[in-house]
Short mmCIF file of C-alpha atoms and ligand atoms in Angstrom, two decimals:
data_model
loop_
_atom_site.label_atom_id
_atom_site.label_comp_id
_atom_site.label_asym_id
_atom_site.label_seq_id
_atom_site.Cartn_x
_atom_site.Cartn_y
_atom_site.Cartn_z
CA MET A 143 -0.04 -0.14 0.05
CA LYS A 144 1.43 3.22 -0.91
CA VAL A 145 0.65 6.07 1.73
CA VAL A 146 1.06 9.63 0.25
CA ILE A 147 0.76 12.07 3.19
CA GLN A 148 -0.17 15.92 2.24
CA ASP A 149 -0.21 18.92 4.06
CA ASP A 150 -3.89 19.58 4.10
CA ALA A 151 -7.31 18.71 2.30
CA ALA A 152 -6.49 20.92 -0.65
CA GLN A 153 -3.48 19.11 -1.68
CA VAL A 154 -4.83 15.92 -1.24
CA ALA A 155 -7.63 17.07 -3.70
CA ALA A 156 -4.87 18.42 -6.27
CA TYR A 157 -2.58 15.57 -5.95
CA CYS A 158 -5.24 12.93 -6.67
CA ALA A 159 -6.79 15.31 -9.60
CA ASP A 160 -3.37 15.44 -10.99
CA LEU A 161 -2.88 11.83 -11.10
CA ILE A 162 -6.40 11.31 -12.73
CA VAL A 163 -5.85 13.53 -15.34
CA ARG A 164 -2.42 12.19 -16.02
CA ARG A 165 -4.12 8.78 -16.44
CA ILE A 166 -6.81 9.85 -18.57
CA VAL A 167 -4.26 11.80 -21.03
CA ALA A 168 -2.48 8.51 -21.18
CA ARG A 169 -5.20 6.58 -21.97
CA PRO A 170 -8.31 8.72 -22.97
CA ALA A 171 -10.76 5.81 -23.00
CA MET A 172 -9.98 4.94 -19.21
CA VAL A 173 -12.44 3.45 -17.18
CA LEU A 174 -12.83 5.36 -14.15
CA GLY A 175 -14.61 4.13 -10.86
CA LEU A 176 -16.19 7.08 -8.55
CA ALA A 177 -17.15 7.34 -5.19
CA THR A 178 -19.48 9.96 -3.38
CA GLY A 179 -19.28 11.63 -0.04
CA ALA A 180 -17.85 14.86 1.08
CA THR A 181 -14.08 14.26 0.78
CA PRO A 182 -14.10 13.70 -3.13
CA LEU A 183 -15.75 16.89 -3.65
CA ALA A 184 -12.46 19.57 -3.87
CA LEU A 185 -10.99 16.80 -6.26
CA TYR A 186 -14.20 16.70 -8.42
CA ARG A 187 -14.05 20.62 -8.54
CA GLU A 188 -10.22 20.35 -9.58
CA LEU A 189 -11.36 17.71 -12.41
CA VAL A 190 -14.00 20.41 -13.53
CA ALA A 191 -11.36 23.12 -13.68
CA ALA A 192 -9.06 20.94 -15.75
CA CYS A 193 -11.42 19.83 -18.24
CA ARG A 194 -12.71 23.58 -18.53
CA ALA A 195 -9.09 24.78 -19.13
CA GLY A 196 -8.53 22.22 -22.07
CA ARG A 197 -5.82 20.04 -19.88
CA VAL A 198 -8.02 17.13 -20.19
CA SER A 199 -11.07 15.64 -22.10
CA PHE A 200 -13.58 13.11 -20.64
CA ARG A 201 -14.75 12.25 -23.80
CA GLU A 202 -13.94 8.88 -24.32
CA VAL A 203 -14.03 8.13 -20.59
CA SER A 204 -16.43 5.46 -18.77
CA THR A 205 -17.29 5.83 -15.25
CA PHE A 206 -18.84 3.44 -12.69
CA ASN A 207 -19.52 4.72 -9.26
CA LEU A 208 -19.38 2.51 -6.27
CA ASP A 209 -22.84 2.65 -4.76
CA GLU A 210 -26.46 4.08 -4.55
CA TYR A 211 -29.17 4.02 -1.85
CA TRP A 212 -31.42 1.54 -2.39
CA GLY A 213 -35.10 2.84 -2.58
CA LEU A 214 -33.94 5.94 -4.14
CA PRO A 215 -34.76 6.58 -7.95
CA ALA A 216 -31.89 8.41 -9.83
CA VAL A 217 -34.00 11.58 -9.79
CA HIS A 218 -34.16 11.93 -6.04
CA PRO A 219 -32.01 14.84 -4.59
CA GLN A 220 -30.03 12.70 -2.38
CA SER A 221 -29.47 9.82 -4.98
CA TYR A 222 -25.99 9.53 -5.67
CA ARG A 223 -26.53 9.99 -9.29
CA HIS A 224 -27.92 13.11 -8.56
CA PHE A 225 -24.93 13.88 -6.66
CA MET A 226 -22.44 12.74 -9.77
CA ASP A 227 -24.56 14.83 -12.02
CA ARG A 228 -24.58 17.82 -10.02
CA HIS A 229 -20.80 17.64 -8.92
CA LEU A 230 -19.07 16.23 -11.72
CA PHE A 231 -20.86 15.07 -15.03
CA ASP A 232 -22.78 18.22 -15.78
CA HIS A 233 -19.51 20.35 -15.89
CA ILE A 234 -17.54 18.02 -17.92
CA ASP A 235 -17.57 16.79 -21.57
CA ILE A 236 -18.19 13.29 -20.84
CA ASP A 237 -20.91 11.47 -22.61
CA PRO A 238 -23.77 10.83 -19.96
CA VAL A 239 -24.47 7.39 -21.52
CA ASN A 240 -20.82 6.32 -20.29
CA THR A 241 -21.46 7.13 -16.73
CA ALA A 242 -23.17 4.26 -14.62
CA VAL A 243 -24.33 4.48 -11.24
CA PRO A 244 -26.20 1.37 -9.49
CA ARG A 245 -30.02 1.72 -9.93
CA GLY A 246 -31.42 2.27 -6.60
CA ASP A 247 -34.93 1.66 -7.85
CA ALA A 248 -34.54 -1.78 -9.68
CA ALA A 249 -37.54 -3.79 -9.89
CA ASN A 250 -35.15 -6.72 -9.34
CA ALA A 251 -32.26 -6.42 -7.20
CA ALA A 252 -30.25 -9.57 -8.16
CA GLN A 253 -30.72 -8.72 -11.64
CA ALA A 254 -29.36 -4.97 -11.23
CA CYS A 255 -26.27 -6.25 -9.33
CA ALA A 256 -25.39 -8.87 -12.01
CA ASP A 257 -26.06 -6.41 -14.84
CA TYR A 258 -23.72 -3.95 -12.73
CA GLU A 259 -20.90 -6.68 -12.55
CA ALA A 260 -21.63 -7.25 -16.52
CA ALA A 261 -21.42 -3.97 -17.34
CA ILE A 262 -17.97 -3.25 -15.73
CA ALA A 263 -16.66 -6.48 -17.44
CA ARG A 264 -17.83 -5.72 -21.15
CA LYS A 265 -15.89 -2.15 -20.59
CA GLY A 266 -12.79 -4.24 -19.47
CA GLY A 267 -12.62 -3.87 -15.87
CA ILE A 268 -12.02 -0.62 -14.00
CA ASP A 269 -8.47 1.10 -14.36
CA LEU A 270 -8.80 3.13 -11.53
CA GLN A 271 -11.05 3.13 -8.82
CA LEU A 272 -11.47 6.14 -6.68
CA LEU A 273 -12.53 5.49 -2.80
CA GLY A 274 -13.29 7.24 0.27
CA ILE A 275 -13.60 5.49 3.65
CA GLY A 276 -15.94 5.79 6.52
CA ARG A 277 -15.37 6.00 10.07
CA ASN A 278 -16.14 2.25 10.81
CA GLY A 279 -13.63 1.30 7.74
CA HIS A 280 -16.19 0.80 5.14
CA ILE A 281 -15.35 1.46 1.39
CA GLY A 282 -18.35 1.83 -0.81
CA PHE A 283 -21.03 0.61 1.30
CA ASN A 284 -19.18 -2.47 2.33
CA GLU A 285 -19.84 -2.17 6.14
CA PRO A 286 -17.83 -4.03 8.63
CA PHE A 287 -18.19 -7.80 8.19
CA SER A 288 -18.53 -7.88 4.53
CA SER A 289 -17.16 -10.77 2.88
CA LEU A 290 -13.58 -9.72 1.54
CA ARG A 291 -14.62 -11.64 -1.80
CA SER A 292 -18.30 -10.13 -2.00
CA ARG A 293 -19.47 -8.75 -5.34
CA THR A 294 -22.10 -6.11 -6.13
CA ARG A 295 -25.10 -6.83 -4.09
CA ILE A 296 -27.55 -5.13 -1.50
CA LYS A 297 -26.12 -4.52 1.87
CA THR A 298 -27.49 -3.21 5.07
CA LEU A 299 -26.27 -0.18 6.36
CA SER A 300 -24.51 0.03 9.85
CA ARG A 301 -26.32 2.41 12.53
CA SER A 302 -23.12 4.81 12.32
CA THR A 303 -23.50 5.15 8.67
CA ILE A 304 -27.04 6.00 8.60
CA ALA A 305 -26.39 8.35 11.47
CA ASP A 306 -23.28 10.09 10.01
CA ASN A 307 -24.98 10.54 6.49
CA ALA A 308 -28.28 12.00 7.96
CA ARG A 309 -26.78 15.22 7.84
CA PHE A 310 -27.89 15.06 3.97
CA PHE A 311 -31.42 14.27 4.71
CA ALA A 312 -34.12 16.72 6.08
CA ALA A 313 -35.70 15.85 9.56
CA GLY A 314 -38.74 13.29 8.53
CA GLU A 315 -37.37 12.55 5.17
CA PHE A 316 -37.08 9.02 4.29
CA GLN A 317 -33.46 7.70 4.70
CA PRO A 318 -32.78 4.60 3.08
CA HIS A 319 -31.23 1.66 5.34
CA LEU A 320 -30.21 -0.37 2.39
CA ALA A 321 -27.48 0.44 -0.42
CA ILE A 322 -26.28 -1.31 -3.57
CA THR A 323 -22.70 -1.32 -3.41
CA MET A 324 -19.84 -2.95 -5.27
CA GLY A 325 -18.36 -5.45 -3.71
CA ILE A 326 -14.87 -5.62 -2.02
CA GLY A 327 -13.79 -8.23 -4.72
CA THR A 328 -15.30 -6.04 -7.27
CA ILE A 329 -13.18 -3.33 -5.92
CA LEU A 330 -9.97 -5.52 -5.41
CA GLU A 331 -10.17 -6.33 -9.21
CA SER A 332 -9.54 -2.37 -10.15
CA ARG A 333 -6.15 -2.19 -11.71
CA THR A 334 -5.57 0.82 -9.30
CA ALA A 335 -7.18 1.68 -6.18
CA LEU A 336 -7.13 5.45 -5.01
CA LEU A 337 -8.55 6.05 -1.29
CA VAL A 338 -8.72 9.54 -0.38
CA ALA A 339 -9.33 10.71 3.25
CA THR A 340 -8.86 13.67 5.19
CA GLY A 341 -9.73 15.05 8.81
CA ALA A 342 -9.37 13.80 12.14
CA ALA A 343 -12.32 11.83 12.19
CA LYS A 344 -10.80 9.55 9.78
CA ALA A 345 -7.48 8.82 11.48
CA ALA A 346 -8.61 5.47 13.38
CA ALA A 347 -10.08 4.16 10.13
CA ILE A 348 -6.75 4.94 8.42
CA ARG A 349 -4.45 3.45 11.27
CA ALA A 350 -6.57 0.19 11.01
CA MET A 351 -6.63 0.33 7.25
CA VAL A 352 -2.91 0.63 6.84
CA GLU A 353 -1.48 -0.72 10.08
CA GLY A 354 -4.06 -3.25 11.04
CA PRO A 355 -4.76 -6.91 10.18
CA VAL A 356 -6.41 -7.66 6.79
CA THR A 357 -9.95 -8.16 8.52
CA ALA A 358 -13.53 -8.13 7.76
CA SER A 359 -14.03 -5.77 10.78
CA CYS A 360 -12.20 -3.23 8.49
CA PRO A 361 -13.18 -3.40 5.14
CA ALA A 362 -10.86 -1.08 3.87
CA SER A 363 -8.19 -3.08 5.10
CA ALA A 364 -8.73 -5.50 2.47
CA LEU A 365 -6.87 -2.99 0.19
CA GLN A 366 -3.65 -4.31 1.87
CA LEU A 367 -4.14 -7.33 -0.75
CA HIS A 368 -4.47 -5.04 -3.55
CA GLU A 369 -1.89 -4.97 -6.33
CA ARG A 370 -1.78 -1.08 -6.78
CA ALA A 371 -3.39 0.68 -3.85
CA VAL A 372 -2.60 4.23 -3.28
CA VAL A 373 -3.78 6.19 -0.14
CA VAL A 374 -3.51 9.96 -0.33
CA ILE A 375 -4.63 11.46 3.08
CA ASP A 376 -3.74 14.83 4.95
CA GLU A 377 -1.88 15.05 8.11
CA ALA A 378 -4.83 15.05 10.29
CA ALA A 379 -6.04 11.67 8.81
CA ALA A 380 -2.62 10.56 8.96
CA SER A 381 -2.13 11.39 12.77
CA ALA A 382 -2.83 8.33 14.36
CA LEU A 383 -0.18 6.31 12.10
CA THR A 384 2.61 4.93 14.28
CA ASP A 385 5.29 6.30 11.90
CA VAL A 386 4.27 9.49 9.85
CA GLU A 387 7.82 10.07 8.92
CA PHE A 388 8.44 6.67 7.24
CA PHE A 389 5.71 7.03 4.75
CA LYS A 390 7.20 10.69 3.94
CA HIS A 391 10.30 9.16 3.89
CA ILE A 392 9.19 6.43 1.39
CA GLU A 393 7.30 9.04 -0.98
CA ARG A 394 10.77 11.32 -1.30
CA GLU A 395 12.40 8.14 -2.04
CA ASN A 396 9.69 7.29 -5.03
CA ARG A 397 10.17 10.75 -6.12
CA ARG A 398 13.55 10.35 -6.81
CA LEU A 399 13.32 7.30 -8.64
CA GLU A 400 10.56 8.92 -10.89
CA ASN A 401 12.85 11.98 -11.37
CA PRO A 402 16.19 10.92 -10.90
CA GLY A 403 18.59 14.27 -11.14
CA PRO A 404 21.70 14.37 -13.10
CA GLY A 405 24.67 12.62 -10.89
CA THR A 406 21.81 10.78 -8.71
CA PRO A 407 23.26 7.05 -7.88
CA PRO A 408 21.24 4.40 -9.10
CA HIS A 409 19.38 2.18 -6.44
C1 GLP B 721 -20.46 7.03 2.17
C2 GLP B 721 -20.23 6.39 0.78
C3 GLP B 721 -18.33 6.27 0.64
C4 GLP B 721 -17.89 7.15 1.50
C5 GLP B 721 -18.39 7.52 2.89
C6 GLP B 721 -17.56 8.58 3.60
O1 GLP B 721 -21.30 6.39 3.13
N1 GLP B 721 -21.14 5.27 0.29
O2 GLP B 721 -18.37 5.75 -0.41
O3 GLP B 721 -16.46 7.04 1.35
O4 GLP B 721 -19.65 8.12 2.82
O5 GLP B 721 -17.98 10.26 3.17
P1 GLP B 721 -17.36 11.31 3.80
O6 GLP B 721 -16.32 11.86 2.49
O7 GLP B 721 -18.68 12.15 3.43
O8 GLP B 721 -16.76 11.17 4.88
#
């Protein structure tokens, strides 16, 4: 797991946007996995700015979102489809046909889950999957004790996740307790996993993910088994790691390897 520690949330967003832009420029028809939540918003603003400035085009890009509330139609203001349209898709040159978010109102749940997996496979798999992390270590809506090889399915949300997300719903408004989410197995098949986290509220989950055992108690810890997992966090989210300096040292060495200056001895 590559852990990149940035000074603050703005730098985290800039680092990740730069990484994604470079990937799209290198492979314009890439398949991008996307996430919702407050954390990626600054990153999405950076991607919109890059697109408007002509530094990147999403014309050939396809996207797959991680999850959706089960029971909300796409047009619902709290649906993740609505969130993605409002914060990203409406402001970039992507073809809406190529933006997939699981259907929260499908008549047949099992079929909707199987169809989502098949759609990812038809596109050749996900090149880069963006992830946030819940305070309880969830990724997508894979709550603690999710099977580490799970596929897209309907999940019951934990009480802490429902409480964390209640801020987005008006008092008395229906708040789903179920979600349709890519499984951990689905996420592990992405070619690169890029997890972003900012703020002290995520510090314990980050520590469990990076330093803890691989365990269904912390679904994000499954990323230790991913071939190319990149974790980009700010100082606050890194604050519970045992040896922050070690990760910073590795990053400096990585940069030296990527950009060896004149006279840099080979490693
Ligand atoms: C939701 C999403 C997750 C996201 C998490 C954290 O539960 N399903 O994909 O990572 O929220 O959100 P935030 O970034 O707002 O802390």
